Tab-separated table of C-alpha atoms and ligand atoms in Angstrom:
chain	number	residue	atom	x	y	z
A	1	MET	CA	21.930	23.931	-10.282
A	2	LYS	CA	23.428	22.685	-6.973
A	3	GLN	CA	21.892	19.730	-5.386
A	4	LYS	CA	19.191	20.349	-3.025
A	5	ILE	CA	18.278	18.583	0.361
A	6	ILE	CA	15.344	19.090	2.114
A	7	LYS	CA	15.381	17.471	5.346
A	8	VAL	CA	11.849	16.425	6.786
A	9	LYS	CA	11.230	15.867	10.259
A	10	THR	CA	7.852	13.830	11.316
A	11	LYS	CA	6.885	12.140	14.595
A	12	SER	CA	7.891	8.884	13.288
A	13	LYS	CA	10.952	9.455	11.065
A	14	ASN	CA	13.577	12.461	10.072
A	15	TYR	CA	14.653	11.875	6.368
A	16	GLU	CA	16.541	13.503	3.603
A	17	VAL	CA	15.212	14.125	0.250
A	18	HIS	CA	17.611	15.070	-2.116
A	19	ILE	CA	16.854	16.619	-5.862
A	20	GLY	CA	19.408	16.748	-8.522
A	21	THR	CA	21.349	15.571	-11.519
A	22	ASN	CA	23.540	12.193	-11.434
A	23	LEU	CA	22.543	11.629	-8.114
A	24	ILE	CA	22.157	7.884	-8.446
A	25	SER	CA	25.702	7.581	-9.276
A	26	LYS	CA	26.389	9.223	-5.960
A	27	LEU	CA	24.450	7.081	-3.682
A	28	ARG	CA	27.406	5.411	-2.043
A	29	ASN	CA	28.236	8.670	-0.567
A	30	ILE	CA	24.813	9.830	0.067
A	31	LEU	CA	24.008	6.773	2.089
A	32	LYS	CA	27.398	6.986	4.174
A	33	LYS	CA	26.425	10.693	4.736
A	34	ASN	CA	22.961	9.572	6.010
A	35	LYS	CA	24.478	6.686	8.143
A	36	LEU	CA	22.385	4.406	5.981
A	37	SER	CA	23.825	0.628	6.180
A	38	PHE	CA	22.276	-2.692	5.679
A	39	SER	CA	23.850	-5.423	4.629
A	40	LYS	CA	21.337	-6.857	1.966
A	41	CYS	CA	18.840	-5.148	-0.282
A	42	LEU	CA	16.203	-5.902	-2.856
A	43	ILE	CA	15.697	-3.271	-5.465
A	44	VAL	CA	11.917	-3.219	-6.623
A	45	ILE	CA	12.779	-2.138	-10.117
A	46	ASP	CA	9.909	-0.451	-12.877
A	47	SER	CA	10.466	-2.483	-16.013
A	48	LYS	CA	10.395	0.586	-18.278
A	49	ILE	CA	13.533	2.676	-16.505
A	50	PRO	CA	16.162	2.109	-18.673
A	51	LYS	CA	19.393	-0.628	-18.430
A	52	LYS	CA	21.831	2.204	-18.211
A	53	PHE	CA	20.206	3.708	-15.044
A	54	ARG	CA	19.898	0.214	-13.434
A	55	THR	CA	23.612	-0.659	-14.312
A	56	ILE	CA	24.500	2.955	-12.583
A	57	LEU	CA	22.239	2.293	-9.736
A	58	LEU	CA	23.622	-1.738	-8.941
A	59	ARG	CA	27.562	-0.186	-9.477
A	60	ASN	CA	26.656	1.710	-6.788
A	61	LEU	CA	25.496	-0.671	-4.186
A	62	ASN	CA	28.455	-3.311	-4.672
A	63	ASP	CA	29.020	-3.064	-1.177
A	64	GLN	CA	25.802	-4.994	-0.274
A	65	LYS	CA	24.308	-8.202	-1.259
A	66	ILE	CA	21.902	-7.277	-3.906
A	67	PHE	CA	18.502	-8.800	-4.967
A	68	THR	CA	16.298	-7.222	-7.875
A	69	LEU	CA	13.053	-7.475	-8.751
A	70	ASN	CA	11.206	-6.137	-12.070
A	71	PHE	CA	8.210	-4.541	-11.479
A	72	ASN	CA	5.749	-4.005	-14.335
A	73	ALA	CA	3.649	-0.778	-13.037
A	74	ASN	CA	0.187	-0.896	-13.676
A	75	GLU	CA	-3.115	-0.285	-11.594
A	76	LYS	CA	-3.566	-3.603	-11.598
A	77	ASN	CA	-0.345	-4.675	-10.197
A	78	LYS	CA	-1.009	-2.342	-7.239
A	79	SER	CA	-2.261	-5.372	-5.622
A	80	TYR	CA	-1.786	-8.173	-2.595
A	81	LEU	CA	-0.263	-10.422	-5.147
A	82	SER	CA	2.371	-7.687	-5.590
A	83	ILE	CA	2.905	-7.358	-1.900
A	84	ASP	CA	3.260	-11.273	-1.728
A	85	LYS	CA	5.614	-11.490	-4.657
A	86	ILE	CA	7.849	-9.065	-2.865
A	87	HIS	CA	7.357	-10.635	0.534
A	88	ASN	CA	8.696	-14.107	-1.053
A	89	VAL	CA	11.824	-12.712	-2.075
A	90	LEU	CA	12.357	-11.334	1.333
A	91	PHE	CA	11.590	-14.516	3.582
A	92	LYS	CA	13.588	-16.841	0.943
A	93	ASN	CA	16.739	-14.771	1.511
A	94	ASN	CA	16.067	-14.366	5.071
A	95	PHE	CA	16.076	-10.463	5.122
A	96	TYR	CA	15.962	-9.042	8.937
A	97	ARG	CA	14.615	-5.858	9.750
A	98	GLU	CA	17.761	-3.748	9.695
A	99	ASP	CA	18.377	-4.685	5.835
A	100	CYS	CA	16.737	-2.496	3.070
A	101	ILE	CA	14.483	-2.471	0.534
A	102	ILE	CA	14.602	-0.091	-2.411
A	103	SER	CA	11.838	1.319	-5.031
A	104	PHE	CA	13.033	2.194	-7.968
A	105	GLY	CA	10.701	3.335	-9.883
A	106	GLY	CA	7.585	5.863	-10.053
A	107	GLY	CA	4.405	6.346	-8.045
A	108	ILE	CA	3.031	2.778	-8.731
A	109	THR	CA	6.038	0.850	-7.676
A	110	GLY	CA	6.788	3.282	-4.707
A	111	ASP	CA	3.375	2.757	-3.137
A	112	VAL	CA	3.501	-0.799	-3.348
A	113	VAL	CA	7.079	-1.369	-2.543
A	114	GLY	CA	6.634	1.178	0.273
A	115	TYR	CA	3.522	-1.267	1.802
A	116	ALA	CA	5.656	-3.975	1.321
A	117	ALA	CA	8.513	-2.553	3.828
A	118	SER	CA	6.058	-1.558	5.910
A	119	THR	CA	4.527	-4.740	6.343
A	120	TYR	CA	7.717	-6.950	6.265
A	121	LYS	CA	8.023	-8.023	9.961
A	122	ARG	CA	6.359	-4.978	10.907
A	123	GLY	CA	9.093	-2.354	9.228
A	124	ILE	CA	12.125	-2.826	6.993
A	125	LYS	CA	14.574	0.027	6.007
A	126	PHE	CA	13.007	1.780	2.832
A	127	ILE	CA	14.430	4.048	0.384
A	128	ASN	CA	12.603	5.671	-2.701
A	129	ILE	CA	14.232	6.711	-5.810
A	130	PRO	CA	11.297	7.907	-7.748
A	131	SER	CA	11.805	7.802	-11.337
A	132	THR	CA	8.482	9.777	-12.727
A	133	LEU	CA	8.031	13.407	-12.234
A	134	LEU	CA	4.976	12.545	-10.345
A	135	ALA	CA	6.622	10.512	-8.182
A	136	GLN	CA	9.425	13.247	-7.753
A	137	VAL	CA	7.019	15.932	-6.929
A	138	ASP	CA	4.584	13.998	-4.663
A	139	SER	CA	4.285	10.529	-4.182
A	140	SER	CA	7.747	9.623	-2.770
A	141	ILE	CA	7.524	12.024	0.304
A	142	GLY	CA	4.827	11.929	3.013
A	143	GLY	CA	4.889	7.848	4.090
A	144	LYS	CA	1.470	7.393	2.286
A	145	THR	CA	1.758	3.959	0.811
A	146	GLY	CA	-0.504	1.301	-0.535
A	147	ILE	CA	-2.211	-1.189	-2.843
A	148	ASN	CA	-5.889	-0.959	-4.873
A	149	ASN	CA	-8.636	-3.712	-4.210
A	150	LYS	CA	-11.829	-4.491	-5.348
A	151	PHE	CA	-13.587	-1.911	-3.396
A	152	GLY	CA	-11.309	0.824	-4.880
A	153	LYS	CA	-7.968	3.004	-5.118
A	154	ASN	CA	-5.350	3.271	-2.282
A	155	LEU	CA	-7.901	1.452	0.153
A	156	VAL	CA	-4.897	-1.044	1.604
A	157	GLY	CA	-2.161	1.195	2.866
A	158	SER	CA	0.022	2.201	5.782
A	159	PHE	CA	1.770	5.679	6.614
A	160	TYR	CA	5.294	4.456	6.485
A	161	GLN	CA	8.055	7.230	6.343
A	162	PRO	CA	11.255	6.332	3.943
A	163	ASP	CA	14.412	6.420	5.425
A	164	LEU	CA	15.953	8.410	2.336
A	165	VAL	CA	14.659	9.968	-0.992
A	166	ILE	CA	17.031	10.613	-3.619
A	167	SER	CA	15.117	12.209	-6.832
A	168	ASP	CA	17.679	12.345	-9.938
A	169	ILE	CA	16.356	14.571	-12.490
A	170	ASN	CA	18.006	12.687	-15.072
A	171	LEU	CA	16.027	9.774	-14.618
A	172	LEU	CA	12.831	11.566	-16.074
A	173	ARG	CA	14.551	12.393	-19.672
A	174	THR	CA	13.297	8.633	-20.792
A	175	LEU	CA	9.597	9.592	-19.413
A	176	PRO	CA	6.985	10.339	-21.992
A	177	LYS	CA	5.314	13.405	-22.494
A	178	ARG	CA	2.386	11.653	-21.447
A	179	GLU	CA	4.065	11.062	-18.019
A	180	ILE	CA	5.703	14.698	-17.681
A	181	ILE	CA	2.446	16.059	-18.147
A	182	CYS	CA	0.901	13.710	-15.205
A	183	GLY	CA	3.991	15.160	-12.690
A	184	TYR	CA	2.992	18.677	-14.116
A	185	ALA	CA	-0.548	17.831	-12.792
A	186	GLU	CA	0.406	17.394	-9.285
A	187	ILE	CA	2.709	20.511	-8.910
A	188	LEU	CA	-0.294	22.603	-10.256
A	189	LYS	CA	-2.158	20.963	-7.619
A	190	SER	CA	0.403	21.969	-4.637
A	191	SER	CA	1.028	25.663	-6.144
A	192	LEU	CA	-3.164	26.030	-5.882
A	193	ILE	CA	-2.730	25.334	-2.197
A	194	ASP	CA	0.444	26.779	-1.786
A	195	SER	CA	0.928	30.451	-3.064
A	196	LYS	CA	0.150	32.889	-5.818
A	197	LYS	CA	3.741	33.096	-6.278
A	198	ASN	CA	4.254	29.397	-7.261
A	199	PHE	CA	1.435	29.168	-9.192
A	200	VAL	CA	2.438	32.410	-11.658
A	201	PHE	CA	6.132	30.770	-11.720
A	202	LEU	CA	4.557	27.548	-13.315
A	203	ASP	CA	2.340	29.030	-15.558
A	204	LYS	CA	5.068	31.459	-16.622
A	205	ASN	CA	7.196	28.683	-17.310
A	206	PHE	CA	5.110	26.080	-18.520
A	207	ASN	CA	7.408	25.200	-21.494
A	208	ASN	CA	10.257	25.176	-19.684
A	209	ILE	CA	9.021	22.782	-17.300
A	210	LEU	CA	7.434	20.345	-19.675
A	211	ASN	CA	11.050	19.802	-21.362
A	212	LEU	CA	12.737	19.654	-17.918
A	213	LYS	CA	14.788	22.526	-18.607
A	214	GLY	CA	17.309	22.260	-15.365
A	215	ASN	CA	16.561	25.562	-13.153
A	216	PHE	CA	12.921	25.393	-13.666
A	217	ILE	CA	12.459	21.883	-13.297
A	218	ILE	CA	14.407	21.767	-10.072
A	219	ASN	CA	12.684	24.544	-8.289
A	220	ALA	CA	9.191	23.240	-9.386
A	221	ILE	CA	10.362	19.859	-7.885
A	222	LEU	CA	11.678	21.554	-4.520
A	223	ASN	CA	8.224	24.060	-4.024
A	224	SER	CA	6.336	20.988	-4.411
A	225	CYS	CA	8.255	18.921	-2.204
A	226	LEU	CA	8.712	22.035	0.407
A	227	LEU	CA	4.929	22.480	0.704
A	228	LYS	CA	4.430	18.950	1.288
A	229	LYS	CA	7.115	18.659	4.120
A	230	LYS	CA	5.562	21.534	5.540
A	231	ILE	CA	1.767	20.120	5.723
A	232	ILE	CA	3.328	16.579	6.674
A	233	GLU	CA	5.324	17.701	9.646
A	234	LYS	CA	2.274	19.371	11.292
A	235	ASP	CA	-0.136	16.379	10.171
A	236	GLU	CA	1.708	13.271	9.204
A	237	LYS	CA	-1.298	11.110	9.540
A	238	GLU	CA	-3.971	13.246	7.859
A	239	LYS	CA	-6.003	13.984	10.579
A	240	ASN	CA	-6.836	17.352	9.125
A	241	LEU	CA	-4.408	19.855	7.519
A	242	ARG	CA	-2.996	17.033	5.057
A	243	LYS	CA	-6.268	16.579	3.576
A	244	SER	CA	-5.671	19.606	1.504
A	245	LEU	CA	-3.281	17.813	-0.341
A	246	ASN	CA	-6.089	15.939	-1.854
A	247	LEU	CA	-7.507	18.796	-3.549
A	248	GLY	CA	-9.333	17.415	-6.812
A	249	HIS	CA	-8.464	13.477	-6.144
A	250	THR	CA	-12.060	12.733	-4.993
A	251	PHE	CA	-13.327	13.544	-8.398
A	252	ALA	CA	-9.954	12.103	-10.136
A	253	HIS	CA	-10.394	8.905	-8.158
A	254	ALA	CA	-14.253	8.377	-9.550
A	255	TYR	CA	-12.996	9.009	-13.116
A	256	GLU	CA	-9.916	6.328	-12.639
A	257	ALA	CA	-12.320	4.209	-11.306
A	258	THR	CA	-14.955	4.195	-14.121
A	259	LEU	CA	-12.484	3.795	-16.430
A	260	GLY	CA	-11.170	0.757	-14.480
A	261	TYR	CA	-8.008	2.431	-13.659
A	262	SER	CA	-6.536	1.528	-17.196
A	263	LYS	CA	-4.237	3.074	-18.900
A	264	LYS	CA	-6.755	5.271	-21.019
A	265	LEU	CA	-6.732	7.864	-17.962
A	266	ASN	CA	-3.531	8.087	-15.912
A	267	HIS	CA	-3.575	9.270	-12.722
A	268	GLY	CA	-2.061	12.608	-12.992
A	269	GLU	CA	-4.648	13.044	-16.133
A	270	ALA	CA	-7.594	12.231	-13.572
A	271	VAL	CA	-6.107	14.695	-11.272
A	272	ILE	CA	-6.105	17.447	-13.791
A	273	PHE	CA	-9.775	16.961	-14.666
A	274	GLY	CA	-10.648	16.512	-10.614
A	275	LEU	CA	-8.629	19.950	-10.463
A	276	MET	CA	-10.907	21.553	-13.038
A	277	ASN	CA	-14.277	19.928	-11.467
A	278	ALA	CA	-12.894	20.912	-7.644
A	279	VAL	CA	-12.522	24.796	-8.927
A	280	ASN	CA	-15.913	24.909	-10.614
A	281	PHE	CA	-18.086	23.322	-7.997
A	282	SER	CA	-16.325	25.579	-5.309
A	283	LYS	CA	-16.880	28.766	-7.442
A	284	GLU	CA	-20.586	27.579	-7.538
A	285	LYS	CA	-20.684	27.124	-3.901
A	286	LYS	CA	-18.986	30.667	-3.863
A	287	LEU	CA	-16.320	29.021	-1.602
A	288	CYS	CA	-13.737	30.398	-4.515
A	289	ILE	CA	-14.317	33.561	-6.277
B	1	LIG	N1	1.421	7.801	-2.023
B	1	LIG	C1	1.216	9.167	-1.980
B	1	LIG	O1	1.466	10.205	-1.448
B	1	LIG	C2	0.681	9.365	-3.938
B	1	LIG	C3	0.517	10.799	-4.224
B	1	LIG	C4	0.179	10.824	-5.767
B	1	LIG	C5	0.009	9.547	-6.171
B	1	LIG	N2	0.237	8.587	-5.720
B	1	LIG	C6	-0.174	7.319	-6.571
B	1	LIG	O2	0.800	7.269	-7.860
B	1	LIG	C7	0.435	6.325	-8.647
B	1	LIG	C8	1.153	7.341	-10.325
B	1	LIG	O3	2.576	7.450	-10.008
B	1	LIG	P1	2.993	7.409	-11.505
B	1	LIG	O4	2.104	8.928	-12.416
B	1	LIG	O5	4.764	7.969	-11.238
B	1	LIG	O6	3.017	6.089	-12.565
B	1	LIG	P2	3.532	4.801	-12.664
B	1	LIG	O7	4.285	4.744	-11.636
B	1	LIG	O8	2.941	4.180	-13.153
B	1	LIG	O9	4.461	5.441	-13.406
B	1	LIG	C9	4.383	5.836	-14.908
B	1	LIG	C10	4.475	5.053	-16.304
B	1	LIG	O10	6.120	5.777	-16.393
B	1	LIG	C11	6.940	4.626	-16.305
B	1	LIG	N3	8.169	5.008	-15.794
B	1	LIG	C12	8.476	4.926	-14.355
B	1	LIG	N4	9.908	5.515	-15.133
B	1	LIG	C13	10.212	5.586	-15.548
B	1	LIG	C14	11.341	6.438	-16.612
B	1	LIG	N5	12.565	6.646	-15.981
B	1	LIG	N6	11.521	6.287	-17.965
B	1	LIG	C15	10.670	5.796	-18.460
B	1	LIG	N7	9.641	5.225	-17.846
B	1	LIG	C16	9.291	5.225	-17.114
B	1	LIG	C17	6.479	3.321	-15.667
B	1	LIG	O11	6.367	1.886	-15.708
B	1	LIG	C18	4.869	3.761	-16.346
B	1	LIG	O12	4.341	3.329	-17.281
B	1	LIG	C19	-0.831	6.489	-8.283
B	1	LIG	O13	-1.114	5.356	-8.234
B	1	LIG	C20	-1.651	7.246	-7.267
B	1	LIG	O14	-2.159	6.780	-6.736
B	1	LIG	C21	0.449	7.797	-4.653
């Protein structure tokens, strides 16, 4: 299937979301087409991303001065300390607002790097290269960034849209099955909000999607991103409509908090339980039949 491009238009920023295969090896061209230029760049890299992908990415950024920072993605590291570490690299190397920071990782890396980008000198260029299914279908677009604190999850953050999102399907091939299921949870959430047609597509192609089969996985990502685009273009700052994207999440966050945001229960897994609770609760209250 050909590469898909979604154009997101919000009040604060317009940007493209590219979905396809081998995209990180086309990064130089994508940057050129998007007129995105910078002389320095910090890439924050999830430490579980295989070396071969880092090498491809770095090879495609050799026109710029590149700095890298490894990041251990877990909810504990979604913290002030991580923001401080990122800012230190930027300050020590005298980054300007016109320079760039790239998140190369899943939803945790993207949320942290996005927040660091939004707060460094009140905003530096930010490119998101999501490497998990959950991040490709949900967290990489829409501009919600944030960190956790002792009072709860994602309580400190900002709305800061990226300048570009590149969702390369190849990156998903090294993900453990457990993480693919977490991504499926957010796709399922989108289909429940969106349309019966998308829900039926997901249900029918469950195995093809979990096995990352070409057209099926690209269509599943595309449908989810299109719904998110539609919603955030109408309500970027979550005043009303965008709240629908939190379907199941109140319950999910409670489960995650109870288990101390540990690997015992990933965010996506908590979302599956949360969706079940939300549906049952709505049935009890006769809000859904
Ligand atoms: N900003 C938003 O709109 C939004 C939306 C949904 C979820 N989120 C947040 O996203 C987070 C969950 O994101 P996630 O599920 O991507 O978790 P994650 O970032 O922890 O990634 C999951 C695991 O996969 C590993 N990994 C990443 N890329 C890999 C690759 N290519 N190959 C092998 N391993 C790889 C990571 O190291 C980690 O162990 C939560 O903190 C949640 O709150 C944010």
